mmCIF file of C-alpha atoms in Angstrom:
data_model
loop_
_atom_site.group_PDB
_atom_site.id
_atom_site.type_symbol
_atom_site.label_atom_id
_atom_site.label_comp_id
_atom_site.label_asym_id
_atom_site.label_seq_id
_atom_site.Cartn_x
_atom_site.Cartn_y
_atom_site.Cartn_z
ATOM 1 C CA UNK A 24 0.000 0.000 0.000
ATOM 2 C CA UNK A 25 1.565 3.285 -1.142
ATOM 3 C CA UNK A 26 0.382 6.880 -1.669
ATOM 4 C CA UNK A 27 0.664 6.250 -5.419
ATOM 5 C CA UNK A 28 -1.873 3.410 -5.209
ATOM 6 C CA UNK A 29 -4.349 5.580 -3.316
ATOM 7 C CA UNK A 30 -3.798 8.558 -5.609
ATOM 8 C CA UNK A 31 -4.386 6.332 -8.631
ATOM 9 C CA UNK A 32 -7.557 4.999 -7.058
ATOM 10 C CA UNK A 33 -8.799 8.531 -6.426
ATOM 11 C CA UNK A 34 -7.946 9.556 -9.971
ATOM 12 C CA UNK A 35 -9.176 6.526 -11.912
ATOM 13 C CA UNK A 36 -11.936 4.981 -9.791
ATOM 14 C CA UNK A 37 -13.468 8.063 -8.240
ATOM 15 C CA UNK A 38 -15.927 9.493 -10.770
ATOM 16 C CA UNK A 39 -17.166 13.067 -11.018
ATOM 17 C CA UNK A 40 -20.707 12.176 -9.920
ATOM 18 C CA UNK A 41 -19.609 10.235 -6.820
ATOM 19 C CA UNK A 42 -18.310 11.114 -3.381
ATOM 20 C CA UNK A 43 -15.007 9.814 -2.044
ATOM 21 C CA UNK A 44 -14.922 8.446 1.494
ATOM 22 C CA UNK A 45 -12.243 7.362 3.966
ATOM 23 C CA UNK A 46 -13.180 4.751 6.580
ATOM 24 C CA UNK A 47 -11.409 5.015 9.942
ATOM 25 C CA UNK A 48 -11.565 2.786 13.025
ATOM 26 C CA UNK A 49 -11.132 4.635 16.365
ATOM 27 C CA UNK A 50 -10.537 1.298 18.116
ATOM 28 C CA UNK A 51 -7.043 1.457 16.634
ATOM 29 C CA UNK A 52 -4.524 3.786 18.238
ATOM 30 C CA UNK A 53 -4.293 7.299 16.838
ATOM 31 C CA UNK A 54 -2.393 10.102 18.562
ATOM 32 C CA UNK A 55 -4.385 13.208 19.419
ATOM 33 C CA UNK A 56 -1.991 15.381 17.418
ATOM 34 C CA UNK A 57 -2.279 13.142 14.349
ATOM 35 C CA UNK A 58 -3.832 15.006 11.363
ATOM 36 C CA UNK A 59 -6.006 11.938 10.816
ATOM 37 C CA UNK A 60 -7.391 11.934 14.360
ATOM 38 C CA UNK A 61 -11.188 12.125 14.329
ATOM 39 C CA UNK A 62 -11.287 15.388 16.285
ATOM 40 C CA UNK A 63 -8.681 16.989 14.027
ATOM 41 C CA UNK A 64 -10.594 15.964 10.904
ATOM 42 C CA UNK A 65 -13.774 17.340 12.408
ATOM 43 C CA UNK A 66 -12.069 20.696 12.857
ATOM 44 C CA UNK A 67 -10.478 20.770 9.407
ATOM 45 C CA UNK A 68 -13.333 19.289 7.335
ATOM 46 C CA UNK A 69 -16.354 20.207 9.436
ATOM 47 C CA UNK A 70 -18.691 18.044 11.453
ATOM 48 C CA UNK A 71 -20.886 17.271 8.422
ATOM 49 C CA UNK A 72 -17.945 15.499 6.769
ATOM 50 C CA UNK A 73 -17.870 12.833 9.474
ATOM 51 C CA UNK A 74 -20.508 10.108 9.694
ATOM 52 C CA UNK A 75 -20.397 7.527 12.452
ATOM 53 C CA UNK A 76 -21.332 3.933 11.735
ATOM 54 C CA UNK A 77 -23.927 2.555 14.136
ATOM 55 C CA UNK A 78 -22.093 -0.618 15.070
ATOM 56 C CA UNK A 79 -24.687 -2.681 16.975
ATOM 57 C CA UNK A 80 -22.252 -4.104 19.528
ATOM 58 C CA UNK A 81 -20.931 -0.626 20.394
ATOM 59 C CA UNK A 82 -24.185 1.305 20.693
ATOM 60 C CA UNK A 83 -23.306 2.460 24.218
ATOM 61 C CA UNK A 84 -19.842 3.700 23.162
ATOM 62 C CA UNK A 85 -20.460 5.633 19.934
ATOM 63 C CA UNK A 86 -17.001 7.228 20.159
ATOM 64 C CA UNK A 87 -15.550 3.762 19.500
ATOM 65 C CA UNK A 88 -17.617 3.216 16.351
ATOM 66 C CA UNK A 89 -15.966 3.561 12.931
ATOM 67 C CA UNK A 90 -16.227 6.867 11.121
ATOM 68 C CA UNK A 91 -16.844 7.484 7.434
ATOM 69 C CA UNK A 92 -15.013 10.647 6.400
ATOM 70 C CA UNK A 93 -16.159 12.488 3.262
ATOM 71 C CA UNK A 94 -12.936 13.452 1.504
ATOM 72 C CA UNK A 95 -14.729 14.922 -1.505
ATOM 73 C CA UNK A 96 -18.325 15.311 -2.618
ATOM 74 C CA UNK A 97 -19.433 14.798 -6.210
ATOM 75 C CA UNK A 98 -17.480 17.037 -8.560
ATOM 76 C CA UNK A 99 -14.983 18.149 -5.918
ATOM 77 C CA UNK A 100 -11.306 17.235 -5.804
ATOM 78 C CA UNK A 101 -10.102 15.341 -2.709
ATOM 79 C CA UNK A 102 -7.190 16.602 -0.667
ATOM 80 C CA UNK A 103 -3.968 15.027 -1.924
ATOM 81 C CA UNK A 104 -2.529 15.703 1.519
ATOM 82 C CA UNK A 105 -5.161 13.569 3.278
ATOM 83 C CA UNK A 106 -4.934 10.877 0.614
ATOM 84 C CA UNK A 107 -1.172 10.626 1.118
ATOM 85 C CA UNK A 108 -1.464 10.723 4.900
ATOM 86 C CA UNK A 109 -4.068 7.972 4.944
ATOM 87 C CA UNK A 110 -1.976 5.812 2.582
ATOM 88 C CA UNK A 111 1.113 6.257 4.758
ATOM 89 C CA UNK A 112 -0.887 5.371 7.869
ATOM 90 C CA UNK A 113 -2.163 2.229 6.135
ATOM 91 C CA UNK A 114 1.457 1.351 5.369
ATOM 92 C CA UNK A 115 2.450 1.906 8.998
ATOM 93 C CA UNK A 116 -0.334 -0.408 10.168
ATOM 94 C CA UNK A 117 0.809 -3.360 8.041
ATOM 95 C CA UNK A 118 2.317 -5.194 11.000
ATOM 96 C CA UNK A 119 -0.345 -4.197 13.525
ATOM 97 C CA UNK A 120 -3.253 -6.378 14.556
ATOM 98 C CA UNK A 121 -5.764 -3.540 14.196
ATOM 99 C CA UNK A 122 -5.776 -0.994 11.378
ATOM 100 C CA UNK A 123 -6.845 2.611 11.764
ATOM 101 C CA UNK A 124 -7.367 3.126 8.033
ATOM 102 C CA UNK A 125 -9.914 0.586 6.812
ATOM 103 C CA UNK A 126 -10.176 1.756 3.224
ATOM 104 C CA UNK A 127 -11.240 4.281 0.618
ATOM 105 C CA UNK A 128 -14.678 4.103 -0.977
ATOM 106 C CA UNK A 129 -16.503 5.873 -3.792
ATOM 107 C CA UNK A 130 -20.271 6.040 -4.146
ATOM 108 C CA UNK A 131 -23.047 8.229 -5.476
ATOM 109 C CA UNK A 132 -24.961 7.422 -2.300
ATOM 110 C CA UNK A 133 -24.907 9.624 0.784
ATOM 111 C CA UNK A 134 -22.527 8.938 3.647
ATOM 112 C CA UNK A 135 -25.474 7.804 5.771
ATOM 113 C CA UNK A 136 -26.530 5.244 3.177
ATOM 114 C CA UNK A 137 -22.985 3.963 2.697
ATOM 115 C CA UNK A 138 -22.433 3.669 6.448
ATOM 116 C CA UNK A 139 -25.670 1.686 6.787
ATOM 117 C CA UNK A 140 -24.513 -0.697 4.053
ATOM 118 C CA UNK A 141 -21.160 -1.217 5.773
ATOM 119 C CA UNK A 142 -22.976 -2.311 8.921
ATOM 120 C CA UNK A 143 -25.529 -4.407 7.025
ATOM 121 C CA UNK A 144 -22.711 -6.399 5.413
ATOM 122 C CA UNK A 145 -21.702 -7.575 8.871
ATOM 123 C CA UNK A 146 -24.965 -9.371 9.649
ATOM 124 C CA UNK A 147 -24.099 -12.935 8.701
ATOM 125 C CA UNK A 148 -26.010 -16.194 9.145
ATOM 126 C CA UNK A 149 -24.944 -18.698 11.788
ATOM 127 C CA UNK A 150 -26.151 -22.188 12.613
ATOM 128 C CA UNK A 151 -28.577 -20.698 15.146
ATOM 129 C CA UNK A 152 -29.585 -17.393 13.571
ATOM 130 C CA UNK A 153 -27.655 -14.241 12.712
ATOM 131 C CA UNK A 154 -24.610 -12.577 14.250
ATOM 132 C CA UNK A 155 -22.808 -9.319 13.602
ATOM 133 C CA UNK A 156 -19.165 -9.155 12.556
ATOM 134 C CA UNK A 157 -17.322 -5.897 11.734
ATOM 135 C CA UNK A 158 -16.418 -7.031 8.231
ATOM 136 C CA UNK A 159 -15.399 -3.509 7.250
ATOM 137 C CA UNK A 160 -12.145 -4.232 9.116
ATOM 138 C CA UNK A 161 -9.543 -5.055 6.432
ATOM 139 C CA UNK A 162 -8.639 -8.528 7.687
ATOM 140 C CA UNK A 163 -12.269 -9.537 8.156
ATOM 141 C CA UNK A 164 -13.141 -8.097 4.758
ATOM 142 C CA UNK A 165 -10.308 -10.084 3.195
ATOM 143 C CA UNK A 166 -11.646 -13.263 4.815
ATOM 144 C CA UNK A 167 -15.179 -12.439 3.691
ATOM 145 C CA UNK A 168 -14.062 -11.919 0.084
ATOM 146 C CA UNK A 169 -12.215 -15.244 0.215
ATOM 147 C CA UNK A 170 -15.530 -17.051 0.774
ATOM 148 C CA UNK A 171 -17.050 -15.717 -2.449
ATOM 149 C CA UNK A 172 -17.424 -18.196 -5.267
ATOM 150 C CA UNK A 173 -15.694 -17.641 -8.583
ATOM 151 C CA UNK A 174 -17.432 -14.839 -10.446
ATOM 152 C CA UNK A 175 -19.300 -13.466 -7.416
ATOM 153 C CA UNK A 176 -18.747 -9.767 -6.785
ATOM 154 C CA UNK A 177 -20.310 -9.414 -3.332
ATOM 155 C CA UNK A 178 -23.133 -7.240 -2.049
ATOM 156 C CA UNK A 179 -21.106 -4.038 -1.949
ATOM 157 C CA UNK A 180 -23.551 -1.747 -3.777
ATOM 158 C CA UNK A 181 -24.225 1.209 -3.387
ATOM 159 C CA UNK A 182 -20.449 1.270 -2.874
ATOM 160 C CA UNK A 183 -18.990 1.604 -6.374
ATOM 161 C CA UNK A 184 -15.344 0.917 -5.563
ATOM 162 C CA UNK A 185 -13.728 -0.063 -2.293
ATOM 163 C CA UNK A 186 -9.941 -0.017 -1.951
ATOM 164 C CA UNK A 187 -8.626 -1.654 1.204
ATOM 165 C CA UNK A 188 -5.230 -2.798 2.566
ATOM 166 C CA UNK A 189 -4.630 -6.547 2.673
ATOM 167 C CA UNK A 190 -2.710 -8.708 5.116
ATOM 168 C CA UNK A 191 0.046 -9.335 2.572
ATOM 169 C CA UNK A 192 1.016 -5.671 2.584
ATOM 170 C CA UNK A 193 -0.702 -4.984 -0.712
ATOM 171 C CA UNK A 194 -4.213 -3.821 -1.518
ATOM 172 C CA UNK A 195 -7.410 -5.007 -3.168
ATOM 173 C CA UNK A 196 -10.245 -3.159 -4.870
ATOM 174 C CA UNK A 197 -13.840 -4.373 -4.709
ATOM 175 C CA UNK A 198 -16.319 -3.333 -7.384
ATOM 176 C CA UNK A 199 -19.974 -2.917 -6.485
ATOM 177 C CA UNK A 200 -22.726 -3.654 -8.987
ATOM 178 C CA UNK A 201 -26.424 -2.766 -8.622
ATOM 179 C CA UNK A 202 -28.760 -5.680 -8.092
ATOM 180 C CA UNK A 203 -25.976 -7.946 -6.837
ATOM 181 C CA UNK A 204 -26.768 -10.042 -3.778
ATOM 182 C CA UNK A 205 -24.821 -12.891 -2.196
ATOM 183 C CA UNK A 206 -26.282 -15.410 0.234
ATOM 184 C CA UNK A 207 -23.548 -16.243 2.721
ATOM 185 C CA UNK A 208 -23.657 -19.520 4.640
ATOM 186 C CA UNK A 209 -22.921 -20.212 8.335
ATOM 187 C CA UNK A 210 -19.462 -21.290 7.131
ATOM 188 C CA UNK A 211 -18.726 -17.610 6.514
ATOM 189 C CA UNK A 212 -19.517 -16.801 10.134
ATOM 190 C CA UNK A 213 -17.321 -19.682 11.294
ATOM 191 C CA UNK A 214 -14.397 -18.126 9.446
ATOM 192 C CA UNK A 215 -15.138 -14.719 10.981
ATOM 193 C CA UNK A 216 -15.106 -16.279 14.438
ATOM 194 C CA UNK A 217 -11.512 -17.295 13.774
ATOM 195 C CA UNK A 218 -10.367 -13.812 12.719
ATOM 196 C CA UNK A 219 -8.468 -13.299 15.984
ATOM 197 C CA UNK A 220 -6.447 -16.488 15.548
ATOM 198 C CA UNK A 221 -5.871 -15.681 11.877
ATOM 199 C CA UNK A 222 -4.513 -12.297 12.953
ATOM 200 C CA UNK A 223 -2.165 -13.934 15.479
ATOM 201 C CA UNK A 224 -0.861 -16.369 12.892
ATOM 202 C CA UNK A 225 -0.333 -13.596 10.351
ATOM 203 C CA UNK A 226 1.615 -11.593 12.923
ATOM 204 C CA UNK A 227 3.822 -14.574 13.754
ATOM 205 C CA UNK A 228 4.304 -15.279 10.038
ATOM 206 C CA UNK A 229 5.384 -11.697 9.287
ATOM 207 C CA UNK A 230 7.819 -11.796 12.185
ATOM 208 C CA UNK A 231 9.235 -15.140 11.099
ATOM 209 C CA UNK A 232 9.949 -14.102 7.513
ATOM 210 C CA UNK A 233 11.819 -11.042 8.811
ATOM 211 C CA UNK A 234 14.243 -13.171 10.837
ATOM 212 C CA UNK A 235 17.605 -14.392 9.476
ATOM 213 C CA UNK A 236 16.596 -18.047 9.645
ATOM 214 C CA UNK A 237 19.337 -20.473 8.641
ATOM 215 C CA UNK A 238 16.948 -23.006 7.148
ATOM 216 C CA UNK A 239 13.535 -22.029 5.798
ATOM 217 C CA UNK A 240 13.285 -23.249 2.174
ATOM 218 C CA UNK A 241 9.589 -22.403 1.765
ATOM 219 C CA UNK A 242 9.689 -18.918 3.277
ATOM 220 C CA UNK A 243 8.092 -16.080 1.321
ATOM 221 C CA UNK A 244 10.633 -13.858 -0.419
ATOM 222 C CA UNK A 245 8.419 -11.636 -2.552
ATOM 223 C CA UNK A 246 8.178 -7.856 -2.668
ATOM 224 C CA UNK A 247 5.306 -7.711 -0.155
ATOM 225 C CA UNK A 248 5.378 -8.699 3.514
ATOM 226 C CA UNK A 249 3.444 -11.908 2.835
ATOM 227 C CA UNK A 250 2.180 -13.653 -0.299
ATOM 228 C CA UNK A 251 -1.175 -12.799 -1.909
ATOM 229 C CA UNK A 252 -4.230 -14.324 -0.205
ATOM 230 C CA UNK A 253 -2.228 -14.533 3.027
ATOM 231 C CA UNK A 254 -5.324 -14.335 5.247
ATOM 232 C CA UNK A 255 -7.049 -17.193 3.410
ATOM 233 C CA UNK A 256 -3.881 -19.283 3.592
ATOM 234 C CA UNK A 257 -3.613 -18.600 7.318
ATOM 235 C CA UNK A 258 -7.196 -19.759 7.869
ATOM 236 C CA UNK A 259 -6.528 -22.933 5.870
ATOM 237 C CA UNK A 260 -3.554 -23.659 8.127
ATOM 238 C CA UNK A 261 -5.748 -23.241 11.211
ATOM 239 C CA UNK A 262 -8.437 -25.483 9.738
ATOM 240 C CA UNK A 263 -5.907 -28.181 8.840
ATOM 241 C CA UNK A 264 -4.291 -28.118 12.290
ATOM 242 C CA UNK A 265 -7.658 -28.594 13.940
ATOM 243 C CA UNK A 266 -8.525 -31.460 11.611
ATOM 244 C CA UNK A 267 -5.294 -33.103 12.786
ATOM 245 C CA UNK A 268 -6.544 -32.743 16.367
ATOM 246 C CA UNK A 269 -4.592 -29.736 17.626
ATOM 247 C CA UNK A 270 -6.608 -27.405 19.850
ATOM 248 C CA UNK A 271 -4.179 -25.096 21.641
ATOM 249 C CA UNK A 272 -3.567 -21.821 19.819
ATOM 250 C CA UNK A 273 0.189 -21.980 20.367
ATOM 251 C CA UNK A 274 0.370 -25.473 18.882
ATOM 252 C CA UNK A 275 -1.728 -24.451 15.883
ATOM 253 C CA UNK A 276 0.485 -21.452 15.159
ATOM 254 C CA UNK A 277 3.661 -23.528 15.639
ATOM 255 C CA UNK A 278 2.611 -26.174 13.128
ATOM 256 C CA UNK A 279 1.361 -23.564 10.674
ATOM 257 C CA UNK A 280 4.657 -21.669 10.720
ATOM 258 C CA UNK A 281 6.672 -24.812 10.075
ATOM 259 C CA UNK A 282 4.433 -25.725 7.151
ATOM 260 C CA UNK A 283 4.721 -22.193 5.754
ATOM 261 C CA UNK A 284 8.489 -21.880 6.228
ATOM 262 C CA UNK A 285 9.758 -25.415 5.638
ATOM 263 C CA UNK A 286 7.341 -27.594 3.670
ATOM 264 C CA UNK A 287 3.561 -27.623 3.308
ATOM 265 C CA UNK A 288 3.490 -31.408 3.863
ATOM 266 C CA UNK A 289 5.758 -31.386 6.908
ATOM 267 C CA UNK A 290 2.966 -32.873 9.013
ATOM 268 C CA UNK A 291 2.924 -36.055 6.895
ATOM 269 C CA UNK A 292 6.448 -37.031 7.892
ATOM 270 C CA UNK A 293 6.536 -39.846 10.440
ATOM 271 C CA UNK A 294 8.717 -37.953 12.936
ATOM 272 C CA UNK A 295 6.473 -34.883 12.843
ATOM 273 C CA UNK A 296 3.357 -37.018 13.054
ATOM 274 C CA UNK A 297 4.684 -38.507 16.272
ATOM 275 C CA UNK A 298 5.316 -35.050 17.713
ATOM 276 C CA UNK A 299 1.812 -33.904 16.787
ATOM 277 C CA UNK A 300 0.352 -37.011 18.438
ATOM 278 C CA UNK A 301 2.340 -36.356 21.615
ATOM 279 C CA UNK A 302 1.128 -32.758 21.702
ATOM 280 C CA UNK A 303 -2.487 -33.906 21.349
ATOM 281 C CA UNK A 304 -2.388 -36.830 23.777
ATOM 282 C CA UNK A 305 0.103 -35.642 26.405
ATOM 283 C CA UNK A 306 -0.368 -31.889 26.200
ATOM 284 C CA UNK A 307 3.319 -31.339 25.516
ATOM 285 C CA UNK A 308 3.976 -28.038 23.760
ATOM 286 C CA UNK A 309 4.522 -28.627 20.057
ATOM 287 C CA UNK A 310 7.050 -25.786 20.065
ATOM 288 C CA UNK A 311 9.049 -27.623 22.742
ATOM 289 C CA UNK A 312 8.945 -30.850 20.770
ATOM 290 C CA UNK A 313 10.017 -29.099 17.580
ATOM 291 C CA UNK A 314 12.845 -27.304 19.421
ATOM 292 C CA UNK A 315 14.473 -30.693 19.931
ATOM 293 C CA UNK A 316 15.125 -30.821 16.184
ATOM 294 C CA UNK A 317 18.037 -28.830 14.774
ATOM 295 C CA UNK A 318 18.448 -27.459 11.249
ATOM 296 C CA UNK A 319 20.094 -30.666 10.072
ATOM 297 C CA UNK A 320 17.130 -32.690 11.293
ATOM 298 C CA UNK A 321 14.677 -30.378 9.543
ATOM 299 C CA UNK A 322 16.731 -30.534 6.363
ATOM 300 C CA UNK A 323 16.659 -34.327 6.482
ATOM 301 C CA UNK A 324 12.894 -34.328 7.004
ATOM 302 C CA UNK A 325 12.288 -31.957 4.092
ATOM 303 C CA UNK A 326 14.642 -33.946 1.851
ATOM 304 C CA UNK A 327 12.812 -37.182 2.663
ATOM 305 C CA UNK A 328 9.471 -35.551 1.886
ATOM 306 C CA UNK A 329 10.820 -34.237 -1.416
ATOM 307 C CA UNK A 330 12.195 -37.619 -2.416
ATOM 308 C CA UNK A 331 8.858 -39.195 -1.530
ATOM 309 C CA UNK A 332 7.127 -36.791 -3.902
ATOM 310 C CA UNK A 333 5.257 -34.787 -1.262
ATOM 311 C CA UNK A 334 3.832 -31.492 -2.548
ATOM 312 C CA UNK A 335 5.975 -28.519 -1.432
#
């Protein structure tokens, strides 16, 4: 996420008959002297430029609810200064568990209508009814998009375009289309319920790839912090670990990191299978069991998997 990406979005996706909005989350830290602080924006843009989202689980603390900031009304030019500041803040938040800048949106609808749609998107079906999830948060939105079937565009309308930062360190742009409606299943809610663990795994993954590890043949080495679809991949790792029988968060993250850094089929090796079984049956920390293996041992395990034709 760079200022150039946001500027391009504002130039190419923001049309003359639409308004341009910035979505901020006060639950994330923001210094009082920050130009993007809600109170500062209220002073510089006027109170009418700020629209609070009525988040149902925060009705008694409206100051904690997200805020939709009108950067430019139809026909007006947005502030390049605020666009750059918001892009830089999004960049700064790449390694944080909660993001202050949730995205940039364009729409011909009013801020009130757009804010209502952002909340409506969060009402998802569960096995026993409906629950609310703040899917406007970038990570949750990324997970929500990952559940869409091929060709589905999502129920974003009346949002025309929605640019948001992704967990990889890049960005994604959603396109809204009138008359589009998607029926989510309880599976979608199950994924949202795991957003906290996904966030923890992503944080551990980012930290791991930044370390000078002596042996990590499968580690990500691309231009971004993590590979594309990082959030979806993290959830798949969590799902797989639970299918294997792991329940403790630390064990799940430990196995996931070794699969992501060493070999995706590491769990199929006999030695690793024994360690996983011990962690499940005896409660021994998987990290402790794995620490008993040195780089030479891991190299042997990966080599044996490769020779056996296991998928990397």
